[in-house]
Amino acid sequence: MPEEATASAAPIVHALGATHPLALAPVTAPPASVDGFVREFLHNLNFELGVSLSASSVNDRYLALAQTVRDYLMARWLDDQRRLSEIKPKTVCYLSAEYLLGRQLDNNLLAARLTDVATEALAACGVSLEELREIEVEPGLGNGGLGRLAACFIDSLATMSVPSIGYGIRYEYGIFRQTFVDGQQVEQPDSWLRLGSPWEFPHPEAAQTISFGGHTEKYVDDDGVERSRWIPGWNVLAVPYNYMVPGYHNGRVNTLRLWRAVATSSFDLRVFNSGDYEEAVRAQTYAENISKVLYPEDSTPQGKELRLQQQYFFVAASISDFLENVLGDGVELEKLPSRVIFQLNDTHPVIAVPELMRVLLDERRLDWDDAWAITQQCFAYTCHTLLPEALEVWSVDLLGRLLPRHLEIIYRINEEFLEAVRERFGDDEMRIRNMSIIGEHPYRSVRMAYLATVAGAKVNGVAELHSQLLRDKVLPDFDEFYPGKFTNVTNGVTPRRFIRLANPDLASLITEALGAGWTIDLERLRGLEAYAEDPEFRAKFAAVKASNKRRLSDVLHVRDGFDVSEDHMLDVMVKRLHEYKRQMLKVLHIVTEYEGIASGRVAASAVQPRTFVFGAKAAPGYIMAKRIIHLINAVGKVVNEDPRVEGRLKVLFPPNYNVTLAERLIPAADLSEQISLAGKEASGTGNMKFALNGALTVGTDDGANVEIRQLVGDDNFFLFGMTEPEVEALWAKGYRPADFYQQDDDLRRAIDLIASGAFSDGDRSVFEPIVSNLLYDDRFMVLADYSSYIAAQAQVDAAYADQDAWTRSAILNIARCGFFSSDRSMRDYIDRIWHTPPVL
Ligand code: 26V
């Protein structure tokens, strides 16, 4: 290995002050030399990939480059693992079924300060770094906000030198690739591993055996204690795949460990020899299905057996890995809470609670009370939703079949919990029924959010409003029973990926103004407030925005044949397609604008030229969401082909919105659409990314929008719509969408136009289900917020007409949103929940 990879860094105390958690991060050695990098790159190309430079494909070069970057990080990674195993600090084990990582190459180059060296070294070899960047396939191992949040958090933890391991599943197929056929979503498998996966390190020798099924037996142990024993029915192997998680410029490399399911034996040779080839591999196929594919549903749990298998598979492997490989020998289990906190990312990993109990009771022979006391200190739970249908429940039937011992344990936890509730509140049967971990209707089931709440030392929501509603509406009895257990940690996003990498020109402009420290101390963006008043700075900022629009246009041109005009307002709504997020409200606005101009009632010159951009995947089984995608495409086609609105209105819906596309879209946006029905979006994180890139928000008082508006100020935010209490009141009184339709001419014209078949070649039946949903059956009250939304959009238009004032607002948005760094979120978790200080 060349000396650059092992050169040790002198720790440099950062200028933030010693109490700042980021302040003590050691900084890596000066960048490697160009010559050294060239040698390493060619070595990898020749000796690892077996090709000469002249014969190599772009993919070969990409793989060789990735390996080179890895090699530079390797010494640090190994050293950190060794040091941490000696120091034995308290470690965060982040348990998440999803990690939406985005591309790795650029991030790892940046973290290791290798970008310039690599660019030069590759140029010396006649290779363009840009071309290699573009070939990387992002690991789409998540659905949306929850998975991306996990990726931001592990980036921040590494950057803050906090001992942590991310645990999850190495899905062979991530979130589906979306295409449109005749405007309708078609899903294709995402075979992200097809061209090789240079960032992972498989360790088949370290596989864990994970059991399922079978039955339990009672027996009396040598001490006369009655115990249970699980006799499983079948096993699979969990093979760890390790990924580096490099901190930004601090020389730290943490680990993300994703598990792959592999059969315990590849096939039955006797059956194979008898000629039944399919039967011979059946068991293997069954076992390996567990990590085959990510479930693409992002809100309504289906109660599918394979999903529960996935959940248990990865948490059982993770707990066992932590206890056996990370914790080390000779640790008294009573001390476990001082060594680990398992953070439950939503309910998906909650089966970890009875699993830890099972290990402590059945394998480590603790008695119940000791095991439970330990378990209750080792878990904390984050809830990411408010929609009742998104709260996971497992039928007792299924759970008992797949994990019989765990069901026993859950029953006992519930028994003791309800006993304590009775002691406190008396025989209030209504309350007992409401609080029971076991629900009875419509079938007997385990309520995973309740189990997590009972077991967790802390329970948090992901934005102020969400945490408040969680306490008051979703789990009020629990809040009363466990004072102090509930808390809030507002989400955040990593400024490394979402500003520094995604928006390099803005990053340079900020650094020019404020110096380099903002990337790890985002509150420093405050310093931009003064620059908002500086015409020269505003001009530079406007130039960056324009150049980001050109860059987006180039990307979309190659990708989808779309062109983005620099002098259009770029109005962007990107997020999963869900009724509660209300893409339909956006459609109604577009149709209103279109109808006004097309009918001649509104002069085209009276509206600001705008390009509306959508990005959204619908869960494959979510029919209404898919209809809405179809409608957006249909409206886009008509609008884009109508000469009456040419140069004024344009609708773009690039397919397959993902992290990579987000990184191009967000820096180019002028307007960020955050228009969920108040009380339904737990937080949102796209909203933060847009604001931090200088887009203004048009939004409801929902999720983290509330906090964004408080910080940026009403003058720099377009608020509209009902508040959460107003939503509740209207719903209680009886929401009558037809009244809104009758009373608002613009609304009626927009809906009538859709209903008329104007966007479906005259076929009125195509979008009829959408129209009747809006008029008769809409839980998310789109029509109730329509007029207020249209009014807000008029304000947007008026504001955009004054470009200089708009730019000032955009800069103020950036300046005031430093709070939304995921470093701050991590600090909150550390201070209030985990108590895991940085270890340098
Ligand atoms: C539920 C299910 C159910 C079954 C199959 C797969 C699956 C995957 C995810 C979920 C939970 C959805 C909850 C979720 O993604 N919440 C989002 O979390 C973001 C990060 O906290 C937050 O910003 C969004 O507002 C919230 O919707």
Short mmCIF file of N, CA and C and ligand atoms in Angstrom, two decimals, residues 98 143-147 149 295-302 307 346 348 382-385 390 392 462 491 580-581 680-685, ligand 1:
data_model
loop_
_atom_site.label_atom_id
_atom_site.label_comp_id
_atom_site.label_asym_id
_atom_site.label_seq_id
_atom_site.Cartn_x
_atom_site.Cartn_y
_atom_site.Cartn_z
N GLU A 98 -34.30 0.50 6.10
CA GLU A 98 -34.02 1.23 4.87
C GLU A 98 -32.84 2.19 5.03
N ASN A 143 -37.38 3.70 0.60
CA ASN A 143 -38.55 4.20 -0.12
C ASN A 143 -38.55 5.70 -0.28
N GLY A 144 -38.16 6.42 0.75
CA GLY A 144 -38.30 7.87 0.72
C GLY A 144 -37.65 8.48 1.94
N GLY A 145 -38.39 9.39 2.58
CA GLY A 145 -37.83 10.20 3.67
C GLY A 145 -37.18 9.40 4.80
N LEU A 146 -37.84 8.32 5.20
CA LEU A 146 -37.33 7.57 6.34
C LEU A 146 -35.97 6.94 6.03
N GLY A 147 -35.83 6.41 4.83
CA GLY A 147 -34.56 5.78 4.44
C GLY A 147 -33.46 6.80 4.19
N LEU A 149 -33.31 9.70 5.63
CA LEU A 149 -32.96 10.23 6.95
C LEU A 149 -31.89 9.36 7.60
N TYR A 295 -39.55 -3.86 0.09
CA TYR A 295 -40.98 -3.60 -0.07
C TYR A 295 -41.20 -2.16 -0.49
N PRO A 296 -41.88 -1.95 -1.61
CA PRO A 296 -42.02 -0.58 -2.11
C PRO A 296 -43.19 0.19 -1.52
N GLU A 297 -43.90 -0.41 -0.56
CA GLU A 297 -44.98 0.34 0.11
C GLU A 297 -44.33 1.29 1.10
N ASP A 298 -44.81 2.51 1.16
CA ASP A 298 -44.17 3.42 2.10
C ASP A 298 -45.13 3.98 3.13
N SER A 299 -46.32 3.42 3.22
CA SER A 299 -47.18 3.91 4.28
C SER A 299 -48.15 2.87 4.82
N THR A 300 -48.64 2.00 3.98
CA THR A 300 -49.61 1.05 4.50
C THR A 300 -49.00 -0.34 4.62
N PRO A 301 -48.73 -0.76 5.85
CA PRO A 301 -48.15 -2.10 6.02
C PRO A 301 -49.14 -3.16 5.59
N GLN A 302 -48.65 -4.18 4.92
CA GLN A 302 -49.54 -5.19 4.36
C GLN A 302 -49.68 -6.42 5.26
N ARG A 307 -42.29 -9.88 4.91
CA ARG A 307 -41.86 -8.62 5.53
C ARG A 307 -41.46 -8.84 7.00
N ASP A 346 -38.62 3.75 13.24
CA ASP A 346 -40.01 3.37 13.06
C ASP A 346 -40.26 1.97 13.65
N HIS A 348 -40.48 -0.86 12.13
CA HIS A 348 -39.96 -2.01 11.35
C HIS A 348 -39.00 -2.91 12.14
N THR A 382 -38.24 5.86 17.40
CA THR A 382 -38.66 7.04 16.65
C THR A 382 -39.88 6.69 15.82
N CYS A 383 -40.92 7.49 15.98
CA CYS A 383 -42.12 7.31 15.16
C CYS A 383 -42.06 8.30 14.00
N HIS A 384 -42.38 7.82 12.80
CA HIS A 384 -42.27 8.66 11.60
C HIS A 384 -43.60 8.91 10.91
N THR A 385 -44.68 8.66 11.57
CA THR A 385 -45.95 8.84 10.89
C THR A 385 -47.04 9.27 11.87
N ALA A 390 -50.75 3.53 8.91
CA ALA A 390 -49.33 3.24 8.73
C ALA A 390 -48.70 2.62 9.98
N GLU A 392 -47.81 -0.18 12.23
CA GLU A 392 -47.71 -1.61 11.94
C GLU A 392 -48.36 -2.47 13.01
N VAL A 462 -40.67 13.47 14.92
CA VAL A 462 -39.60 13.97 14.06
C VAL A 462 -39.71 15.45 13.69
N ASN A 491 -36.10 16.48 12.51
CA ASN A 491 -35.23 15.91 11.48
C ASN A 491 -34.22 16.92 10.95
N TYR A 580 -52.17 12.10 0.93
CA TYR A 580 -52.05 13.10 2.00
C TYR A 580 -51.05 14.20 1.64
N LYS A 581 -50.12 13.90 0.73
CA LYS A 581 -49.15 14.92 0.32
C LYS A 581 -49.76 15.90 -0.69
N LYS A 680 -50.68 15.80 8.81
CA LYS A 680 -50.45 14.49 8.20
C LYS A 680 -48.98 14.20 7.87
N GLU A 681 -48.20 15.20 7.50
CA GLU A 681 -46.79 14.96 7.17
C GLU A 681 -45.99 15.07 8.46
N ALA A 682 -45.38 13.95 8.86
CA ALA A 682 -44.69 13.95 10.15
C ALA A 682 -43.66 15.07 10.21
N SER A 683 -42.81 15.14 9.20
CA SER A 683 -41.80 16.20 9.19
C SER A 683 -41.59 16.71 7.77
N GLY A 684 -41.22 15.78 6.89
CA GLY A 684 -40.70 16.19 5.60
C GLY A 684 -39.22 16.48 5.79
N THR A 685 -38.42 16.16 4.79
CA THR A 685 -37.00 16.52 4.83
C THR A 685 -36.61 17.19 3.51
C1 26V B 1 -44.05 1.92 6.35
C2 26V B 1 -43.97 0.78 5.63
C3 26V B 1 -45.03 -0.16 5.74
C4 26V B 1 -44.85 -1.44 5.09
C5 26V B 1 -43.84 -1.60 4.09
C6 26V B 1 -42.72 -0.65 4.02
C7 26V B 1 -42.86 0.55 4.80
C8 26V B 1 -41.88 1.48 4.73
C9 26V B 1 -41.97 2.63 5.45
C10 26V B 1 -43.06 2.85 6.26
C11 26V B 1 -43.16 4.04 7.11
C12 26V B 1 -43.48 5.25 6.44
C13 26V B 1 -43.13 6.31 7.35
C14 26V B 1 -42.27 7.33 6.71
O1 26V B 1 -41.56 7.11 5.76
N1 26V B 1 -42.34 8.50 7.27
C15 26V B 1 -41.65 9.65 6.79
O2 26V B 1 -40.49 9.81 7.57
C16 26V B 1 -39.75 10.95 7.23
C17 26V B 1 -38.51 10.96 8.07
O3 26V B 1 -38.84 11.14 9.39
C18 26V B 1 -40.58 12.19 7.42
O4 26V B 1 -39.84 13.30 7.00
C19 26V B 1 -41.87 12.12 6.62
O5 26V B 1 -42.69 13.21 6.92
C20 26V B 1 -42.58 10.83 6.95
O6 26V B 1 -43.70 10.65 6.11
#
